[in-house]
Short mmCIF file of C-alpha atoms and ligand atoms in Angstrom, two decimals:
data_model
loop_
_atom_site.label_atom_id
_atom_site.label_comp_id
_atom_site.label_asym_id
_atom_site.label_seq_id
_atom_site.Cartn_x
_atom_site.Cartn_y
_atom_site.Cartn_z
CA MET A 1 0.07 0.32 0.31
CA GLU A 2 1.05 3.57 -1.13
CA LYS A 3 1.51 5.55 2.41
CA LYS A 4 0.04 8.95 2.59
CA LYS A 5 1.78 12.61 2.23
CA PHE A 6 3.36 13.60 5.17
CA GLU A 7 3.15 17.26 5.95
CA TYR A 8 4.11 19.03 9.21
CA PRO A 9 1.83 19.44 11.81
CA VAL A 10 0.74 22.84 12.47
CA ILE A 11 -1.35 24.70 15.56
CA LYS A 12 -1.62 28.06 14.90
CA ARG A 13 -3.86 30.82 17.41
CA PHE A 14 -6.62 33.18 15.46
CA GLN A 15 -5.58 36.39 16.08
CA PRO A 16 -8.99 38.51 14.11
CA GLY A 17 -7.66 41.35 12.37
CA MET A 18 -4.34 41.69 14.31
CA PRO A 19 -0.94 42.55 12.39
CA GLY A 20 0.99 41.05 15.28
CA LYS A 21 2.78 43.55 18.04
CA SER A 22 4.96 44.68 14.91
CA GLY A 23 2.95 45.28 12.23
CA ILE A 24 4.16 41.57 10.47
CA GLN A 25 3.92 41.72 6.77
CA PRO A 26 1.84 38.81 5.38
CA THR A 27 4.04 36.14 4.19
CA LEU A 28 6.10 36.16 1.13
CA GLU A 29 5.37 34.07 -1.94
CA PRO A 30 7.67 31.29 -3.00
CA ILE A 31 10.49 32.45 -5.33
CA THR A 32 11.32 29.83 -7.19
CA GLU A 33 13.36 30.69 -9.98
CA ILE A 34 14.76 33.82 -11.43
CA ASN A 35 14.50 34.74 -14.75
CA ASN A 36 13.35 31.37 -15.74
CA ILE A 37 16.20 29.65 -14.46
CA PRO A 38 15.27 27.35 -11.23
CA ILE A 39 16.78 28.27 -7.67
CA ALA A 40 17.52 24.72 -7.08
CA ARG A 41 20.16 24.77 -10.15
CA LEU A 42 21.85 27.65 -9.22
CA GLN A 43 22.97 26.51 -5.72
CA GLU A 44 23.62 23.51 -7.14
CA GLU A 45 26.20 24.61 -9.29
CA TYR A 46 27.17 27.77 -7.30
CA GLY A 47 27.20 26.60 -3.46
CA SER A 48 24.81 27.88 -0.79
CA PRO A 49 24.84 31.14 -0.15
CA MET A 50 25.52 32.74 -3.59
CA PHE A 51 24.62 36.14 -5.16
CA LEU A 52 23.07 36.26 -8.03
CA ILE A 53 22.92 39.60 -10.34
CA THR A 54 20.79 39.82 -13.00
CA GLU A 55 22.27 41.91 -16.07
CA ASN A 56 18.77 43.06 -17.74
CA THR A 57 17.41 44.27 -14.40
CA ILE A 58 21.26 46.60 -14.27
CA ARG A 59 20.12 47.71 -17.77
CA ASP A 60 16.53 47.88 -17.51
CA THR A 61 17.14 50.42 -14.22
CA TYR A 62 19.53 52.40 -15.66
CA GLN A 63 17.33 52.98 -19.10
CA GLU A 64 14.33 54.01 -17.03
CA ALA A 65 16.49 55.98 -14.26
CA LEU A 66 18.17 57.90 -17.45
CA GLN A 67 14.64 58.78 -19.63
CA ALA A 68 13.05 59.88 -16.44
CA PHE A 69 15.47 63.05 -16.50
CA LYS A 70 15.85 63.01 -19.82
CA SER A 71 12.48 63.57 -20.77
CA ARG A 72 12.85 66.89 -18.41
CA TYR A 73 16.05 67.78 -18.52
CA PRO A 74 18.15 68.35 -21.61
CA LYS A 75 21.83 67.54 -20.47
CA VAL A 76 22.17 64.37 -18.03
CA GLN A 77 25.24 62.40 -17.01
CA PHE A 78 24.90 59.32 -14.87
CA ALA A 79 28.25 58.34 -12.99
CA TRP A 80 28.55 55.24 -11.48
CA SER A 81 29.19 55.27 -7.82
CA TYR A 82 31.47 52.73 -7.34
CA LYS A 83 31.20 51.77 -3.16
CA THR A 84 27.11 50.78 -3.82
CA ASN A 85 29.41 47.93 -5.95
CA TYR A 86 32.36 47.82 -7.56
CA LEU A 87 32.58 44.36 -8.82
CA ASP A 88 34.03 45.33 -11.67
CA ALA A 89 31.45 42.81 -14.60
CA VAL A 90 28.57 45.42 -12.25
CA CYS A 91 30.46 48.25 -13.72
CA ARG A 92 31.34 48.03 -16.52
CA ILE A 93 27.67 46.99 -17.60
CA PHE A 94 26.96 50.34 -16.34
CA HIS A 95 29.87 52.14 -18.01
CA ASP A 96 28.66 50.31 -21.32
CA GLU A 97 25.06 51.91 -20.39
CA GLY A 98 27.31 55.26 -20.79
CA SER A 99 27.84 55.92 -17.32
CA TRP A 100 30.91 57.79 -15.84
CA ALA A 101 32.41 56.51 -12.64
CA GLU A 102 31.94 58.54 -9.01
CA VAL A 103 35.07 57.14 -7.27
CA VAL A 104 35.44 58.35 -3.38
CA SER A 105 39.16 56.72 -2.65
CA GLY A 106 42.80 55.87 -4.85
CA PHE A 107 41.20 51.67 -4.51
CA GLU A 108 38.17 53.21 -6.59
CA TYR A 109 39.35 55.20 -8.52
CA ASN A 110 42.41 52.54 -10.02
CA LYS A 111 39.41 50.28 -10.10
CA ALA A 112 37.95 52.38 -12.82
CA ARG A 113 40.94 53.34 -14.49
CA GLU A 114 41.34 49.56 -14.74
CA ASN A 115 37.15 49.40 -16.49
CA GLY A 116 38.73 51.56 -18.76
CA ILE A 117 37.28 54.98 -18.03
CA PRO A 118 39.27 57.65 -19.04
CA GLY A 119 40.08 60.73 -15.89
CA LYS A 120 37.70 62.92 -18.07
CA GLN A 121 34.72 60.16 -17.33
CA ILE A 122 35.69 60.14 -13.30
CA ILE A 123 34.64 62.27 -10.73
CA PHE A 124 36.34 61.93 -7.31
CA ASN A 125 34.09 62.47 -4.30
CA GLY A 126 34.85 61.99 -0.61
CA PRO A 127 37.21 63.51 2.07
CA ASP A 128 40.04 60.98 1.87
CA LYS A 129 42.09 61.37 -1.34
CA SER A 130 45.61 61.15 -0.76
CA ARG A 131 48.40 63.59 -1.97
CA ASP A 132 49.27 60.68 -4.70
CA ASP A 133 45.92 60.10 -5.49
CA LEU A 134 44.94 64.13 -6.46
CA GLU A 135 48.03 63.87 -8.80
CA MET A 136 46.89 61.24 -9.88
CA ALA A 137 43.45 63.35 -10.85
CA VAL A 138 45.22 65.66 -11.98
CA ARG A 139 47.35 64.33 -14.71
CA ASP A 140 44.48 61.93 -16.09
CA GLY A 141 42.09 65.06 -15.34
CA ALA A 142 39.66 63.98 -13.78
CA TYR A 143 36.80 66.13 -11.54
CA ILE A 144 38.13 66.51 -8.29
CA HIS A 145 35.26 67.41 -5.96
CA LEU A 146 36.45 69.14 -2.46
CA ASP A 147 35.74 68.48 0.68
CA HIS A 148 37.35 70.39 2.97
CA PHE A 149 39.76 73.46 2.80
CA ASP A 150 43.03 71.27 4.40
CA GLU A 151 42.43 69.19 1.21
CA MET A 152 41.84 72.35 -1.07
CA TYR A 153 45.26 74.09 -0.13
CA THR A 154 47.29 70.41 -0.50
CA LEU A 155 45.45 70.90 -4.22
CA ILE A 156 46.79 74.46 -4.47
CA GLU A 157 50.45 73.61 -3.57
CA LEU A 158 50.52 70.05 -5.45
CA THR A 159 49.01 72.00 -8.82
CA GLU A 160 51.73 74.92 -8.29
CA GLU A 161 54.32 72.32 -8.25
CA LEU A 162 53.31 70.37 -11.06
CA LYS A 163 52.40 73.25 -13.14
CA MET A 164 49.16 71.86 -14.19
CA LYS A 165 45.59 72.65 -14.15
CA ALA A 166 43.33 70.69 -11.88
CA LYS A 167 39.67 70.75 -12.52
CA VAL A 168 37.55 71.18 -9.58
CA ALA A 169 34.08 71.30 -8.02
CA ILE A 170 33.09 72.01 -4.37
CA ARG A 171 30.97 69.67 -2.24
CA VAL A 172 28.12 71.28 -0.97
CA ASN A 173 26.09 70.62 2.16
CA MET A 174 22.91 72.32 3.47
CA ASP A 175 19.56 72.55 5.49
CA THR A 176 16.99 70.72 3.08
CA GLY A 177 14.35 70.36 5.75
CA ILE A 178 15.45 66.76 5.98
CA TYR A 179 17.65 65.03 8.90
CA PRO A 180 20.22 64.05 9.91
CA LYS A 181 21.80 67.30 7.91
CA TRP A 182 25.13 65.76 6.14
CA ASP A 183 27.02 68.44 6.93
CA ARG A 184 29.99 66.81 7.99
CA PHE A 185 30.79 66.64 3.98
CA GLY A 186 32.04 69.88 2.07
CA PHE A 187 31.14 73.28 2.83
CA ASN A 188 28.38 74.51 4.40
CA TYR A 189 25.95 76.78 1.81
CA GLU A 190 23.99 79.05 4.74
CA ASN A 191 26.54 80.17 6.41
CA GLY A 192 28.62 81.67 3.32
CA GLU A 193 31.65 78.82 3.84
CA ALA A 194 30.91 77.10 0.59
CA TRP A 195 30.78 80.77 -0.97
CA GLU A 196 34.39 81.25 0.56
CA ALA A 197 35.24 78.46 -1.02
CA LEU A 198 34.26 79.47 -4.13
CA LYS A 199 35.94 82.65 -4.11
CA LYS A 200 39.38 81.28 -2.97
CA ILE A 201 39.39 78.48 -6.26
CA ALA A 202 38.35 81.69 -7.98
CA GLN A 203 41.36 83.39 -7.26
CA GLN A 204 43.72 80.54 -8.33
CA GLU A 205 46.20 80.38 -11.26
CA PHE A 206 45.73 76.65 -11.53
CA LEU A 207 42.57 75.42 -10.29
CA GLU A 208 39.68 75.62 -12.76
CA LEU A 209 35.96 75.82 -11.01
CA VAL A 210 33.93 73.58 -13.23
CA GLY A 211 31.30 72.30 -11.20
CA LEU A 212 28.97 71.79 -7.98
CA HIS A 213 28.36 68.45 -5.99
CA THR A 214 25.68 67.93 -3.44
CA HIS A 215 24.96 64.28 -1.53
CA ILE A 216 22.33 65.45 0.42
CA GLY A 217 21.58 62.05 1.88
CA THR A 218 21.07 58.33 1.14
CA TYR A 219 17.34 56.94 1.20
CA VAL A 220 15.70 60.43 0.69
CA MET A 221 12.51 60.06 0.57
CA SER A 222 11.85 63.35 0.34
CA THR A 223 11.45 64.99 -3.48
CA GLN A 224 11.41 68.41 -2.05
CA ALA A 225 14.61 67.83 -0.36
CA TYR A 226 16.32 67.21 -3.82
CA ALA A 227 14.34 70.94 -5.12
CA MET A 228 15.96 72.61 -2.41
CA ALA A 229 19.01 71.50 -2.57
CA ALA A 230 19.31 71.98 -6.54
CA LYS A 231 17.59 75.56 -6.18
CA LYS A 232 20.69 76.54 -3.67
CA LEU A 233 23.10 74.73 -6.21
CA ALA A 234 21.38 76.39 -8.92
CA GLU A 235 21.76 80.18 -7.03
CA LEU A 236 25.45 79.42 -6.51
CA ALA A 237 26.01 78.59 -9.60
CA LEU A 238 24.39 82.24 -10.86
CA ARG A 239 26.07 84.42 -8.65
CA ALA A 240 29.46 82.19 -8.82
CA GLU A 241 28.94 83.51 -12.79
CA LYS A 242 27.84 87.18 -12.00
CA ASN A 243 30.29 88.20 -9.17
CA LEU A 244 33.10 85.72 -10.05
CA GLY A 245 33.10 85.20 -13.44
CA LYS A 246 33.22 81.73 -13.49
CA LYS A 247 30.69 79.50 -15.48
CA ILE A 248 29.75 76.43 -13.55
CA LYS A 249 29.58 73.70 -16.18
CA TYR A 250 27.77 70.71 -14.09
CA ILE A 251 25.26 70.62 -11.36
CA ASP A 252 26.02 67.05 -9.49
CA MET A 253 22.76 66.47 -7.28
CA GLY A 254 24.92 62.90 -5.82
CA GLY A 255 22.53 60.16 -4.84
CA GLY A 256 20.03 59.43 -2.05
CA PHE A 257 17.36 57.94 -4.23
CA THR A 258 15.26 55.26 -2.18
CA SER A 259 15.16 51.47 -3.06
CA MET A 260 11.89 49.72 -2.58
CA ASN A 261 13.50 48.18 -0.09
CA THR A 262 11.74 48.91 3.32
CA LEU A 263 13.23 50.52 6.39
CA LYS A 264 13.41 48.92 9.64
CA GLY A 265 10.99 49.91 11.66
CA ALA A 266 9.01 51.66 8.93
CA TYR A 267 4.84 51.10 9.24
CA HIS A 268 4.37 51.21 5.43
CA SER A 269 5.78 49.25 3.09
CA ALA A 270 8.38 51.30 1.02
CA SER A 271 6.31 50.66 -2.24
CA ASP A 272 3.68 52.37 -1.28
CA THR A 273 5.43 55.14 0.40
CA ASN A 274 8.66 55.63 -2.06
CA PRO A 275 8.79 58.29 -4.53
CA GLY A 276 9.64 56.54 -8.07
CA PHE A 277 12.26 58.50 -10.51
CA ASN A 278 10.02 60.41 -12.22
CA GLU A 279 9.21 61.88 -9.26
CA TYR A 280 12.49 62.84 -8.33
CA ALA A 281 13.32 63.63 -11.76
CA ASP A 282 10.63 66.42 -11.99
CA ALA A 283 11.46 68.03 -8.63
CA ILE A 284 15.32 68.16 -9.57
CA SER A 285 14.83 69.59 -13.26
CA PHE A 286 11.98 72.17 -12.70
CA ALA A 287 14.32 73.15 -9.96
CA ILE A 288 17.22 74.55 -12.02
CA MET A 289 14.80 74.95 -15.07
CA SER A 290 13.42 77.60 -13.21
CA ALA A 291 16.30 79.11 -11.25
CA GLY A 292 17.22 81.89 -14.12
CA PHE A 293 19.60 79.92 -16.60
CA GLN A 294 19.71 81.22 -19.94
CA GLN A 295 17.84 77.63 -21.58
CA ASN A 296 20.60 77.58 -23.96
CA GLU A 297 23.32 77.65 -20.71
CA LEU A 298 21.38 75.31 -19.09
CA PRO A 299 24.34 73.53 -16.72
CA VAL A 300 24.55 69.70 -17.47
CA LEU A 301 23.03 67.80 -14.59
CA ILE A 302 24.85 64.89 -13.01
CA LEU A 303 23.38 62.08 -10.80
CA GLU A 304 25.33 59.64 -8.66
CA THR A 305 22.66 57.38 -8.23
CA GLY A 306 23.76 53.71 -6.28
CA ARG A 307 20.97 52.21 -4.00
CA ALA A 308 17.87 52.93 -6.56
CA MET A 309 20.00 51.89 -9.46
CA ILE A 310 21.06 48.37 -8.30
CA ASP A 311 19.47 47.22 -5.65
CA ASP A 312 16.67 45.50 -7.73
CA SER A 313 19.34 43.28 -9.60
CA GLY A 314 20.66 41.31 -6.73
CA TYR A 315 19.49 38.04 -5.23
CA LEU A 316 20.80 36.67 -2.11
CA LEU A 317 20.25 32.53 -2.11
CA GLY A 318 20.64 30.84 0.86
CA SER A 319 19.34 27.75 2.79
CA VAL A 320 17.77 26.36 6.35
CA LEU A 321 20.26 25.48 8.60
CA ALA A 322 17.96 25.17 11.53
CA THR A 323 14.54 25.56 12.52
CA LYS A 324 14.28 25.75 16.66
CA ARG A 325 11.56 27.29 19.08
CA LEU A 326 12.67 29.63 20.99
CA THR A 327 12.06 29.47 25.19
CA ASP A 328 8.48 32.30 24.53
CA GLY A 329 7.37 29.64 21.95
CA ARG A 330 8.24 31.47 18.88
CA ARG A 331 9.67 30.00 16.07
CA ALA A 332 12.89 30.21 15.12
CA THR A 333 14.81 29.52 11.75
CA VAL A 334 18.74 29.34 11.29
CA LEU A 335 20.03 30.56 8.06
CA ASP A 336 22.96 29.90 6.30
CA PHE A 337 23.96 33.68 5.77
CA GLY A 338 24.11 35.91 8.28
CA VAL A 339 24.46 39.97 8.57
CA ASN A 340 28.09 39.20 7.64
CA ILE A 341 27.14 38.89 4.13
CA LEU A 342 23.65 40.66 4.21
CA PHE A 343 25.24 43.91 5.64
CA THR A 344 22.19 45.60 4.89
CA SER A 345 20.02 44.39 7.37
CA PHE A 346 21.11 45.82 9.96
CA TRP A 347 18.97 49.04 7.77
CA TYR A 348 16.12 46.83 6.45
CA ASP A 349 13.16 44.69 6.80
CA HIS A 350 14.28 42.40 3.81
CA GLU A 351 11.93 40.38 2.33
CA VAL A 352 12.78 36.50 2.52
CA HIS A 353 10.68 34.37 0.20
CA PRO A 354 11.16 30.68 0.40
CA GLY A 355 12.34 29.20 -2.43
CA CYS A 356 10.44 26.11 -2.62
CA GLU A 357 7.01 25.42 -3.13
CA VAL A 358 5.73 25.65 0.82
CA SER A 359 2.40 24.76 2.43
CA ASP A 360 -0.27 27.74 3.25
CA TYR A 361 0.77 27.85 6.97
CA ALA A 362 3.22 30.14 8.26
CA GLU A 363 4.16 30.94 11.72
CA GLU A 364 5.81 34.08 13.23
CA THR A 365 9.42 33.61 12.91
CA THR A 366 12.95 35.08 13.79
CA LEU A 367 15.30 34.70 11.20
CA TYR A 368 18.88 34.29 12.37
CA GLY A 369 22.23 33.79 10.47
CA PRO A 370 25.41 31.59 11.53
CA LEU A 371 27.14 33.54 13.10
CA CYS A 372 27.76 32.89 16.89
CA MET A 373 26.76 36.46 17.96
CA ASN A 374 23.45 37.50 19.02
CA ILE A 375 23.51 40.36 16.98
CA ASP A 376 23.29 38.08 13.85
CA VAL A 377 19.56 38.56 12.93
CA ILE A 378 17.97 39.09 9.63
CA ARG A 379 14.30 39.84 10.33
CA GLN A 380 13.14 40.05 13.81
CA ASN A 381 10.12 38.77 12.86
CA LEU A 382 7.98 37.81 10.27
CA SER A 383 5.31 35.61 9.13
CA PHE A 384 7.05 32.80 7.72
CA PRO A 385 6.49 29.40 6.35
CA LEU A 386 7.45 26.17 7.97
CA LEU A 387 10.65 25.53 5.84
CA LYS A 388 12.95 22.01 6.54
CA LYS A 389 17.09 21.85 6.84
CA GLY A 390 18.29 22.26 3.62
CA ASP A 391 15.35 23.60 2.06
CA PRO A 392 16.59 27.17 0.04
CA VAL A 393 15.65 30.67 0.47
CA VAL A 394 15.51 33.87 -1.86
CA VAL A 395 16.29 37.37 -0.48
CA PRO A 396 16.21 40.09 -3.38
CA ARG A 397 17.05 43.71 -4.14
CA VAL A 398 20.02 43.10 -2.32
CA GLY A 399 22.20 44.29 -5.21
CA ALA A 400 23.42 47.83 -3.87
CA TYR A 401 25.93 47.83 -0.59
CA ASN A 402 26.51 44.11 0.34
CA MET A 403 29.23 43.32 -1.58
CA THR A 404 31.28 45.91 -0.58
CA GLN A 405 30.46 46.52 2.35
CA TRP A 406 30.39 42.70 3.21
CA MET A 407 32.48 41.32 6.25
CA GLN A 408 34.90 38.78 6.33
CA PHE A 409 34.15 37.49 9.49
CA ILE A 410 34.16 33.61 10.49
CA THR A 411 33.57 32.12 7.53
CA TYR A 412 34.38 32.54 3.45
CA ARG A 413 32.67 35.37 1.23
CA PRO A 414 30.33 33.03 -1.23
CA ASN A 415 30.25 33.55 -5.02
CA VAL A 416 28.51 36.16 -6.73
CA VAL A 417 27.18 34.93 -10.33
CA LEU A 418 25.92 37.39 -13.50
CA LEU A 419 23.47 36.41 -15.23
CA ASP A 420 23.24 37.27 -18.45
CA ARG A 421 20.81 38.76 -21.21
CA ASP A 422 21.29 35.61 -22.64
CA GLY A 423 20.33 33.27 -19.84
CA ASN A 424 24.23 32.21 -19.13
CA THR A 425 26.00 32.17 -15.89
CA HIS A 426 29.11 33.80 -14.89
CA ILE A 427 30.98 33.55 -11.47
CA ILE A 428 31.66 37.27 -11.25
CA LYS A 429 33.63 36.90 -7.81
CA ARG A 430 34.64 33.58 -6.39
CA LYS A 431 34.33 31.95 -2.93
CA GLU A 432 36.70 33.02 -0.93
CA GLY A 433 39.07 29.61 0.11
CA LEU A 434 41.84 29.47 2.92
CA GLU A 435 44.63 30.46 0.82
CA ASP A 436 43.08 34.01 -0.73
CA LEU A 437 42.39 35.01 3.17
CA LYS A 438 46.01 33.57 4.65
CA ARG A 439 47.70 35.78 1.75
CA ALA A 440 48.40 38.70 3.27
CA GLU A 441 49.46 37.38 6.71
CA ILE A 442 52.41 37.12 8.01
CA ILE A 443 53.73 35.19 10.55
CA PRO A 444 56.69 36.29 12.43
CA ASP A 445 60.24 33.78 12.85
CA PHE A 446 59.63 33.30 16.19
CA LEU A 447 56.33 31.92 15.98
CA LYS A 448 57.43 29.22 13.58
CA PRO A 449 58.08 25.68 14.38
CA LYS A 450 62.21 25.36 15.15
CA GLU A 451 63.94 23.51 12.84
CA MET B 1 1.48 14.70 28.45
CA LYS B 2 -2.42 15.22 28.73
CA ILE B 3 -4.58 18.00 26.74
CA LYS B 4 -6.83 19.81 28.58
CA PRO B 5 -10.51 18.21 28.92
CA ASN B 6 -13.28 19.41 26.26
CA LEU B 7 -11.08 20.44 23.63
CA LYS B 8 -12.03 18.60 19.80
CA VAL B 9 -10.46 19.81 17.22
CA ASN B 10 -13.38 19.53 14.41
CA GLU B 11 -13.23 18.39 10.57
CA SER B 12 -12.15 21.54 9.29
CA GLY B 13 -9.27 21.62 11.39
CA PHE B 14 -10.87 24.56 13.91
CA LEU B 15 -10.45 24.56 17.98
CA PHE B 16 -12.48 26.85 20.54
CA ASP B 17 -10.52 26.86 24.02
CA PRO B 18 -13.59 27.71 26.13
CA THR B 19 -11.83 28.41 29.14
CA THR B 20 -10.18 31.16 27.19
CA GLY B 21 -11.70 32.34 24.78
CA GLU B 22 -8.90 31.05 22.12
CA SER B 23 -9.72 29.87 18.84
CA TYR B 24 -6.90 27.78 16.79
CA SER B 25 -6.08 26.45 13.54
CA LEU B 26 -4.65 23.05 12.75
CA ASN B 27 -3.65 21.85 9.17
CA ASP B 28 -4.74 17.51 8.37
CA MET B 29 -1.42 16.23 10.72
CA GLY B 30 -1.72 18.81 13.09
CA SER B 31 -5.36 17.51 13.55
CA ILE B 32 -4.54 14.14 13.41
CA TYR B 33 -1.82 14.80 16.17
CA PHE B 34 -4.24 16.22 18.63
CA ARG B 35 -6.70 14.00 18.45
CA MET B 36 -4.39 10.88 19.07
CA ILE B 37 -3.14 13.22 22.00
CA SER B 38 -6.35 13.92 23.14
CA GLU B 39 -6.80 10.17 22.71
CA GLY B 40 -4.68 9.20 25.17
CA ARG B 41 -2.22 7.61 23.36
CA SER B 42 1.81 7.66 24.43
CA PRO B 43 4.01 8.92 22.13
CA ASP B 44 5.27 5.58 20.57
CA GLU B 45 1.94 4.39 20.09
CA ILE B 46 1.43 7.71 17.49
CA ARG B 47 4.74 6.75 16.62
CA THR B 48 4.18 3.68 15.08
CA LEU B 49 0.61 4.57 13.43
CA VAL B 50 1.71 7.77 11.86
CA ILE B 51 4.91 5.92 10.48
CA ASN B 52 3.11 3.31 9.13
CA GLU B 53 0.36 5.41 7.57
CA TYR B 54 2.29 8.09 6.47
CA ASP B 55 5.48 8.55 4.12
CA VAL B 56 7.84 10.08 6.83
CA GLU B 57 11.78 9.29 8.48
CA ALA B 58 11.56 8.06 11.70
CA SER B 59 13.78 11.38 12.72
CA THR B 60 11.20 13.87 11.10
CA PHE B 61 8.07 12.17 13.02
CA ASP B 62 10.59 12.69 16.30
CA LYS B 63 10.98 16.38 15.54
CA SER B 64 7.86 17.30 14.07
CA PHE B 65 6.12 15.11 17.37
CA LEU B 66 8.46 17.42 20.20
CA ASP B 67 7.78 20.80 18.20
CA PHE B 68 4.03 20.05 18.43
CA GLU B 69 4.08 19.45 22.14
CA SER B 70 6.05 22.32 22.81
CA ARG B 71 3.83 24.52 20.31
CA LEU B 72 0.38 23.01 22.88
CA ARG B 73 2.56 23.44 25.85
CA ASN B 74 3.29 27.10 24.96
CA LEU B 75 -0.47 27.57 23.85
CA ARG B 76 -1.47 26.39 27.22
CA LEU B 77 -3.44 23.37 25.66
CA ILE B 78 -2.81 20.95 28.03
CA GLU B 79 -3.02 19.90 31.86
CA ASN B 80 -0.63 21.32 34.23
CA GLU B 81 2.22 18.76 34.16
C1 PLP C 501 29.17 61.56 -2.83
C2 PLP C 501 28.06 60.33 -2.91
N1 PLP C 501 27.34 60.16 -4.11
C3 PLP C 501 26.36 58.63 -4.48
C4 PLP C 501 25.98 57.87 -2.96
C5 PLP C 501 25.58 56.96 -3.81
O1 PLP C 501 23.78 56.67 -2.95
P1 PLP C 501 22.95 56.32 -2.75
O2 PLP C 501 23.06 54.82 -2.66
O3 PLP C 501 21.97 56.80 -1.73
O4 PLP C 501 22.43 56.63 -4.29
C6 PLP C 501 27.17 58.22 -1.99
C7 PLP C 501 26.41 56.91 -1.36
O5 PLP C 501 27.25 57.07 0.05
C8 PLP C 501 27.42 59.29 -2.12
O6 PLP C 501 28.32 59.56 -0.50
#
């Protein structure tokens, strides 16, 4: 006699109309394949956990952002924010679409150069550019965005020594009505510091003032804040032309657009509350176009959009290591990836989907990572179906910041795989091994075994 | 383990506890475990019955049974032990 199908026994308390103490979201649908490739096949080939990046999503998102701005403003240039995801394959897809590079360190700068980007398409941001970095940027003709007066004086000295001109912009911080104000970066607008910086630059023989830059924050949900920032930069640009005789060629609005991940503790899901590219583009374009420039002399609008550009193309594929019950009766599921790999779980309530078909029953569950640390929590409380050891799980929207901010802690960082437009898969960063990690370590002689 | 008296799961897996006013929903397997425990069958007996009738490994059954018992305990559906 054939035996009946077994299912895991479940008993659940009815909580009529109660979303749970922390506003628990409905159970998520399984994701069993990505672009028609089964999760099981990917994990078989590349192991678990693994990151998957879909090329078509990168290109589609880029085009969507570009169209949003191009249809509203005549001169638009995107610069790929390297820190958001600087895997070379990813950067090259953005460059292939027409993106410049936006970098904040010598390391990122060199990566961009090795990706074939000429200096005149590199924007060099950040408070930490060494003298050598600056020299490289000057020689390459890159756009140097000054962050503080110390850097400005170093650059003045350097260019006088080299007898070479540097193309510079200043980063401007300002009150845009949002909190926190990122006033630690750049020169302040309201107290006149930014204007002082511009005056100082204008007097330098070897500094060529070409642009104005701001980056008002990250995951900024207010389009109004962008409108205000754009208006203030436009005002500075017009003042520089009128009073200093310096024509500003571009206004760089930085990054900061939200992705569709929901912030931790947010009551509404991001897709209900967050603006899209069109709305940001509306606010920014209108502010610059109505600022008083001659219509044929509008500055180029540069955007350094990071997370909104790449988040959707990344997936983390993992699996269940164990399930247990906590002493208060809640279910706990231990996954094979933790905050070491999914760094953004410190900010987001990531969606975690089962990667296989499951029964309809779900329970309030805490999802833990595998690290031996109490902070290793992927989701504190979500409605989750009963998965068993070995079952796959899929976290969508992990393309931004994880593959740069991940930590090498306790275990290796996993394979990153690109799924190209033809459905082929390629490892673009292979899983670390013991040799990779030992390579940079040096054991002093006195700790080596005696001959 | 003894389930509180007067608790019955109906055919659709619905359970009402008149002493607390709470209601519960069980899936098919949950209802089967619940009925057998209510009938006073021993864990060994339940184990044999389930393993003979269902396509399940002994270790999976054991885990599921322990987990189910601890759920009943957490939901206070059993008599004080
Ligand atoms: C100067 C600069 N530009 C662009 C970005 C990208 O920001 P986002 O990912 O919020 O779009 C950052 C991120 O911190 C940044 O510091």
